[in-house]
Amino acid sequence: QVQLVESGGGLVQAGGSLRLSCAASGLSFSMYAMGWFRQAPGKEREFVATISWSGSSTSYADSVKGRFTISRDSAKKLVYLQMNALKSEDTAVYYCAAALRGTGQAYAYWGQGTQVTVSS
């Protein structure tokens, strides 16, 4: 059974930082690209960042580029999202997702989400 469990969310002031973690189990972690998505109240879920199965390639939404960093520790089956210079518009539920290598970023597995609230 595949499980993705996010942690690290919380309340932070604008300009502050948070690091989200996603622990994966039940899958061959090194075979999966990992992504972070978010959904704000009343809005559709949107892409935030992705990292390739090897960790050699990353991609970011324009809205977070230069502020957020995605990384992975394949030995520990963890993926991180370091979020700096947070803004009120970053407030959302953040989800971790996994896409099997070769499936063209088709995210098959999702976590339950962790709330990030940025106060201005």
JSON list of C-alpha atoms in Angstrom, two decimals:
[
{"chain": "A", "resi": 1, "resn": "GLN", "atom": "CA", "xyz": [0.00, 0.00, 0.00]},
{"chain": "A", "resi": 2, "resn": "VAL", "atom": "CA", "xyz": [1.47, 3.31, -1.12]},
{"chain": "A", "resi": 3, "resn": "GLN", "atom": "CA", "xyz": [1.45, 6.10, 1.41]},
{"chain": "A", "resi": 4, "resn": "LEU", "atom": "CA", "xyz": [2.65, 9.68, 1.13]},
{"chain": "A", "resi": 5, "resn": "VAL", "atom": "CA", "xyz": [2.56, 11.59, 4.41]},
{"chain": "A", "resi": 6, "resn": "GLU", "atom": "CA", "xyz": [3.25, 15.32, 4.50]},
{"chain": "A", "resi": 7, "resn": "SER", "atom": "CA", "xyz": [4.39, 17.21, 7.56]},
{"chain": "A", "resi": 8, "resn": "GLY", "atom": "CA", "xyz": [5.89, 20.55, 8.50]},
{"chain": "A", "resi": 9, "resn": "GLY", "atom": "CA", "xyz": [3.00, 22.86, 7.77]},
{"chain": "A", "resi": 10, "resn": "GLY", "atom": "CA", "xyz": [1.88, 25.54, 10.16]},
{"chain": "A", "resi": 11, "resn": "LEU", "atom": "CA", "xyz": [1.36, 29.24, 10.75]},
{"chain": "A", "resi": 12, "resn": "VAL", "atom": "CA", "xyz": [4.15, 31.62, 9.81]},
{"chain": "A", "resi": 13, "resn": "GLN", "atom": "CA", "xyz": [4.47, 35.36, 9.33]},
{"chain": "A", "resi": 14, "resn": "ALA", "atom": "CA", "xyz": [5.02, 36.84, 5.91]},
{"chain": "A", "resi": 15, "resn": "GLY", "atom": "CA", "xyz": [8.70, 36.77, 5.06]},
{"chain": "A", "resi": 16, "resn": "GLY", "atom": "CA", "xyz": [9.29, 33.68, 7.14]},
{"chain": "A", "resi": 17, "resn": "SER", "atom": "CA", "xyz": [10.27, 30.16, 6.19]},
{"chain": "A", "resi": 18, "resn": "LEU", "atom": "CA", "xyz": [8.92, 26.64, 6.50]},
{"chain": "A", "resi": 19, "resn": "ARG", "atom": "CA", "xyz": [10.19, 23.27, 5.37]},
{"chain": "A", "resi": 20, "resn": "LEU", "atom": "CA", "xyz": [7.68, 20.66, 4.33]},
{"chain": "A", "resi": 21, "resn": "SER", "atom": "CA", "xyz": [8.52, 16.98, 4.31]},
{"chain": "A", "resi": 22, "resn": "CYS", "atom": "CA", "xyz": [6.86, 14.07, 2.56]},
{"chain": "A", "resi": 23, "resn": "ALA", "atom": "CA", "xyz": [7.56, 10.53, 3.70]},
{"chain": "A", "resi": 24, "resn": "ALA", "atom": "CA", "xyz": [6.92, 7.83, 1.10]},
{"chain": "A", "resi": 25, "resn": "SER", "atom": "CA", "xyz": [6.30, 4.16, 1.73]},
{"chain": "A", "resi": 26, "resn": "GLY", "atom": "CA", "xyz": [5.05, 1.18, -0.24]},
{"chain": "A", "resi": 27, "resn": "LEU", "atom": "CA", "xyz": [6.74, 2.18, -3.51]},
{"chain": "A", "resi": 28, "resn": "SER", "atom": "CA", "xyz": [10.15, 2.03, -5.15]},
{"chain": "A", "resi": 29, "resn": "PHE", "atom": "CA", "xyz": [10.94, 5.62, -4.33]},
{"chain": "A", "resi": 30, "resn": "SER", "atom": "CA", "xyz": [13.86, 5.97, -6.72]},
{"chain": "A", "resi": 31, "resn": "MET", "atom": "CA", "xyz": [11.53, 5.10, -9.63]},
{"chain": "A", "resi": 32, "resn": "TYR", "atom": "CA", "xyz": [9.26, 8.08, -9.01]},
{"chain": "A", "resi": 33, "resn": "ALA", "atom": "CA", "xyz": [9.39, 11.74, -9.79]},
{"chain": "A", "resi": 34, "resn": "MET", "atom": "CA", "xyz": [7.98, 13.68, -6.87]},
{"chain": "A", "resi": 35, "resn": "GLY", "atom": "CA", "xyz": [5.95, 16.83, -6.90]},
{"chain": "A", "resi": 36, "resn": "TRP", "atom": "CA", "xyz": [4.42, 19.40, -4.63]},
{"chain": "A", "resi": 37, "resn": "PHE", "atom": "CA", "xyz": [1.05, 20.96, -5.35]},
{"chain": "A", "resi": 38, "resn": "ARG", "atom": "CA", "xyz": [-1.14, 23.33, -3.40]},
{"chain": "A", "resi": 39, "resn": "GLN", "atom": "CA", "xyz": [-4.76, 24.31, -3.16]},
{"chain": "A", "resi": 40, "resn": "ALA", "atom": "CA", "xyz": [-5.97, 27.56, -1.66]},
{"chain": "A", "resi": 41, "resn": "PRO", "atom": "CA", "xyz": [-9.57, 28.02, -0.48]},
{"chain": "A", "resi": 42, "resn": "GLY", "atom": "CA", "xyz": [-11.91, 28.49, -3.40]},
{"chain": "A", "resi": 43, "resn": "LYS", "atom": "CA", "xyz": [-9.17, 27.80, -5.95]},
{"chain": "A", "resi": 44, "resn": "GLU", "atom": "CA", "xyz": [-8.10, 24.85, -8.03]},
{"chain": "A", "resi": 45, "resn": "ARG", "atom": "CA", "xyz": [-5.10, 22.78, -7.09]},
{"chain": "A", "resi": 46, "resn": "GLU", "atom": "CA", "xyz": [-1.94, 24.10, -8.73]},
{"chain": "A", "resi": 47, "resn": "PHE", "atom": "CA", "xyz": [1.53, 22.85, -9.42]},
{"chain": "A", "resi": 48, "resn": "VAL", "atom": "CA", "xyz": [4.31, 24.13, -7.17]},
{"chain": "A", "resi": 49, "resn": "ALA", "atom": "CA", "xyz": [7.47, 22.12, -7.88]},
{"chain": "A", "resi": 50, "resn": "THR", "atom": "CA", "xyz": [8.73, 18.79, -9.12]},
{"chain": "A", "resi": 51, "resn": "ILE", "atom": "CA", "xyz": [11.95, 16.81, -8.89]},
{"chain": "A", "resi": 52, "resn": "SER", "atom": "CA", "xyz": [12.96, 13.98, -11.18]},
{"chain": "A", "resi": 53, "resn": "TRP", "atom": "CA", "xyz": [13.38, 10.39, -10.04]},
{"chain": "A", "resi": 54, "resn": "SER", "atom": "CA", "xyz": [17.16, 10.87, -10.00]},
{"chain": "A", "resi": 55, "resn": "GLY", "atom": "CA", "xyz": [17.06, 14.25, -8.33]},
{"chain": "A", "resi": 56, "resn": "SER", "atom": "CA", "xyz": [19.03, 15.79, -11.16]},
{"chain": "A", "resi": 57, "resn": "SER", "atom": "CA", "xyz": [16.21, 17.91, -12.54]},
{"chain": "A", "resi": 58, "resn": "THR", "atom": "CA", "xyz": [13.78, 20.29, -10.87]},
{"chain": "A", "resi": 59, "resn": "SER", "atom": "CA", "xyz": [11.03, 22.58, -12.06]},
{"chain": "A", "resi": 60, "resn": "TYR", "atom": "CA", "xyz": [9.04, 25.31, -10.35]},
{"chain": "A", "resi": 61, "resn": "ALA", "atom": "CA", "xyz": [5.95, 27.37, -10.83]},
{"chain": "A", "resi": 62, "resn": "ASP", "atom": "CA", "xyz": [6.80, 30.96, -11.70]},
{"chain": "A", "resi": 63, "resn": "SER", "atom": "CA", "xyz": [5.07, 32.14, -8.54]},
{"chain": "A", "resi": 64, "resn": "VAL", "atom": "CA", "xyz": [7.56, 30.31, -6.28]},
{"chain": "A", "resi": 65, "resn": "LYS", "atom": "CA", "xyz": [10.72, 30.35, -8.37]},
{"chain": "A", "resi": 66, "resn": "GLY", "atom": "CA", "xyz": [13.64, 31.72, -6.41]},
{"chain": "A", "resi": 67, "resn": "ARG", "atom": "CA", "xyz": [11.83, 31.30, -3.08]},
{"chain": "A", "resi": 68, "resn": "PHE", "atom": "CA", "xyz": [11.07, 27.55, -2.88]},
{"chain": "A", "resi": 69, "resn": "THR", "atom": "CA", "xyz": [13.45, 24.64, -3.26]},
{"chain": "A", "resi": 70, "resn": "ILE", "atom": "CA", "xyz": [12.49, 21.01, -3.77]},
{"chain": "A", "resi": 71, "resn": "SER", "atom": "CA", "xyz": [14.88, 18.23, -2.85]},
{"chain": "A", "resi": 72, "resn": "ARG", "atom": "CA", "xyz": [14.83, 14.52, -2.12]},
{"chain": "A", "resi": 73, "resn": "ASP", "atom": "CA", "xyz": [16.64, 11.97, 0.00]},
{"chain": "A", "resi": 74, "resn": "SER", "atom": "CA", "xyz": [16.17, 8.66, -1.74]},
{"chain": "A", "resi": 75, "resn": "ALA", "atom": "CA", "xyz": [17.85, 6.69, 1.03]},
{"chain": "A", "resi": 76, "resn": "LYS", "atom": "CA", "xyz": [15.26, 7.94, 3.51]},
{"chain": "A", "resi": 77, "resn": "LYS", "atom": "CA", "xyz": [12.39, 8.08, 0.99]},
{"chain": "A", "resi": 78, "resn": "LEU", "atom": "CA", "xyz": [11.78, 11.71, 1.76]},
{"chain": "A", "resi": 79, "resn": "VAL", "atom": "CA", "xyz": [11.06, 14.73, -0.38]},
{"chain": "A", "resi": 80, "resn": "TYR", "atom": "CA", "xyz": [11.30, 18.27, 0.94]},
{"chain": "A", "resi": 81, "resn": "LEU", "atom": "CA", "xyz": [9.98, 21.67, 0.03]},
{"chain": "A", "resi": 82, "resn": "GLN", "atom": "CA", "xyz": [11.97, 24.50, 1.55]},
{"chain": "A", "resi": 83, "resn": "MET", "atom": "CA", "xyz": [9.83, 27.64, 1.43]},
{"chain": "A", "resi": 84, "resn": "ASN", "atom": "CA", "xyz": [11.47, 31.02, 2.05]},
{"chain": "A", "resi": 85, "resn": "ALA", "atom": "CA", "xyz": [10.21, 34.58, 1.83]},
{"chain": "A", "resi": 86, "resn": "LEU", "atom": "CA", "xyz": [6.67, 33.36, 2.29]},
{"chain": "A", "resi": 87, "resn": "LYS", "atom": "CA", "xyz": [3.79, 35.55, 1.18]},
{"chain": "A", "resi": 88, "resn": "SER", "atom": "CA", "xyz": [0.14, 35.57, 2.19]},
{"chain": "A", "resi": 89, "resn": "GLU", "atom": "CA", "xyz": [-0.72, 34.19, -1.24]},
{"chain": "A", "resi": 90, "resn": "ASP", "atom": "CA", "xyz": [1.26, 31.05, -0.41]},
{"chain": "A", "resi": 91, "resn": "THR", "atom": "CA", "xyz": [-1.45, 30.11, 2.08]},
{"chain": "A", "resi": 92, "resn": "ALA", "atom": "CA", "xyz": [-2.86, 26.76, 0.99]},
{"chain": "A", "resi": 93, "resn": "VAL", "atom": "CA", "xyz": [-2.99, 23.06, 1.67]},
{"chain": "A", "resi": 94, "resn": "TYR", "atom": "CA", "xyz": [0.19, 21.56, 0.26]},
{"chain": "A", "resi": 95, "resn": "TYR", "atom": "CA", "xyz": [0.15, 18.08, -1.24]},
{"chain": "A", "resi": 96, "resn": "CYS", "atom": "CA", "xyz": [2.94, 15.71, -2.09]},
{"chain": "A", "resi": 97, "resn": "ALA", "atom": "CA", "xyz": [2.52, 13.46, -5.15]},
{"chain": "A", "resi": 98, "resn": "ALA", "atom": "CA", "xyz": [4.42, 10.68, -6.93]},
{"chain": "A", "resi": 99, "resn": "ALA", "atom": "CA", "xyz": [4.67, 9.99, -10.67]},
{"chain": "A", "resi": 100, "resn": "LEU", "atom": "CA", "xyz": [6.22, 6.79, -11.95]},
{"chain": "A", "resi": 101, "resn": "ARG", "atom": "CA", "xyz": [9.27, 7.30, -14.15]},
{"chain": "A", "resi": 102, "resn": "GLY", "atom": "CA", "xyz": [8.31, 7.30, -17.80]},
{"chain": "A", "resi": 103, "resn": "THR", "atom": "CA", "xyz": [4.65, 8.23, -17.30]},
{"chain": "A", "resi": 104, "resn": "GLY", "atom": "CA", "xyz": [5.06, 11.87, -18.23]},
{"chain": "A", "resi": 105, "resn": "GLN", "atom": "CA", "xyz": [4.35, 13.45, -14.85]},
{"chain": "A", "resi": 106, "resn": "ALA", "atom": "CA", "xyz": [1.13, 11.48, -14.37]},
{"chain": "A", "resi": 107, "resn": "TYR", "atom": "CA", "xyz": [0.87, 11.68, -10.60]},
{"chain": "A", "resi": 108, "resn": "ALA", "atom": "CA", "xyz": [-0.68, 8.43, -9.44]},
{"chain": "A", "resi": 109, "resn": "TYR", "atom": "CA", "xyz": [-0.29, 8.82, -5.70]},
{"chain": "A", "resi": 110, "resn": "TRP", "atom": "CA", "xyz": [-1.15, 11.72, -3.43]},
{"chain": "A", "resi": 111, "resn": "GLY", "atom": "CA", "xyz": [-0.75, 12.56, 0.22]},
{"chain": "A", "resi": 112, "resn": "GLN", "atom": "CA", "xyz": [-3.43, 13.94, 2.49]},
{"chain": "A", "resi": 113, "resn": "GLY", "atom": "CA", "xyz": [-1.97, 17.44, 2.57]},
{"chain": "A", "resi": 114, "resn": "THR", "atom": "CA", "xyz": [-0.56, 19.80, 5.17]},
{"chain": "A", "resi": 115, "resn": "GLN", "atom": "CA", "xyz": [-1.87, 23.29, 5.86]},
{"chain": "A", "resi": 116, "resn": "VAL", "atom": "CA", "xyz": [0.39, 26.29, 5.42]},
{"chain": "A", "resi": 117, "resn": "THR", "atom": "CA", "xyz": [-0.94, 29.62, 6.61]},
{"chain": "A", "resi": 118, "resn": "VAL", "atom": "CA", "xyz": [1.03, 32.82, 6.07]},
{"chain": "A", "resi": 119, "resn": "SER", "atom": "CA", "xyz": [-0.10, 35.82, 8.05]},
{"chain": "A", "resi": 120, "resn": "SER", "atom": "CA", "xyz": [0.53, 39.30, 6.74]}
]
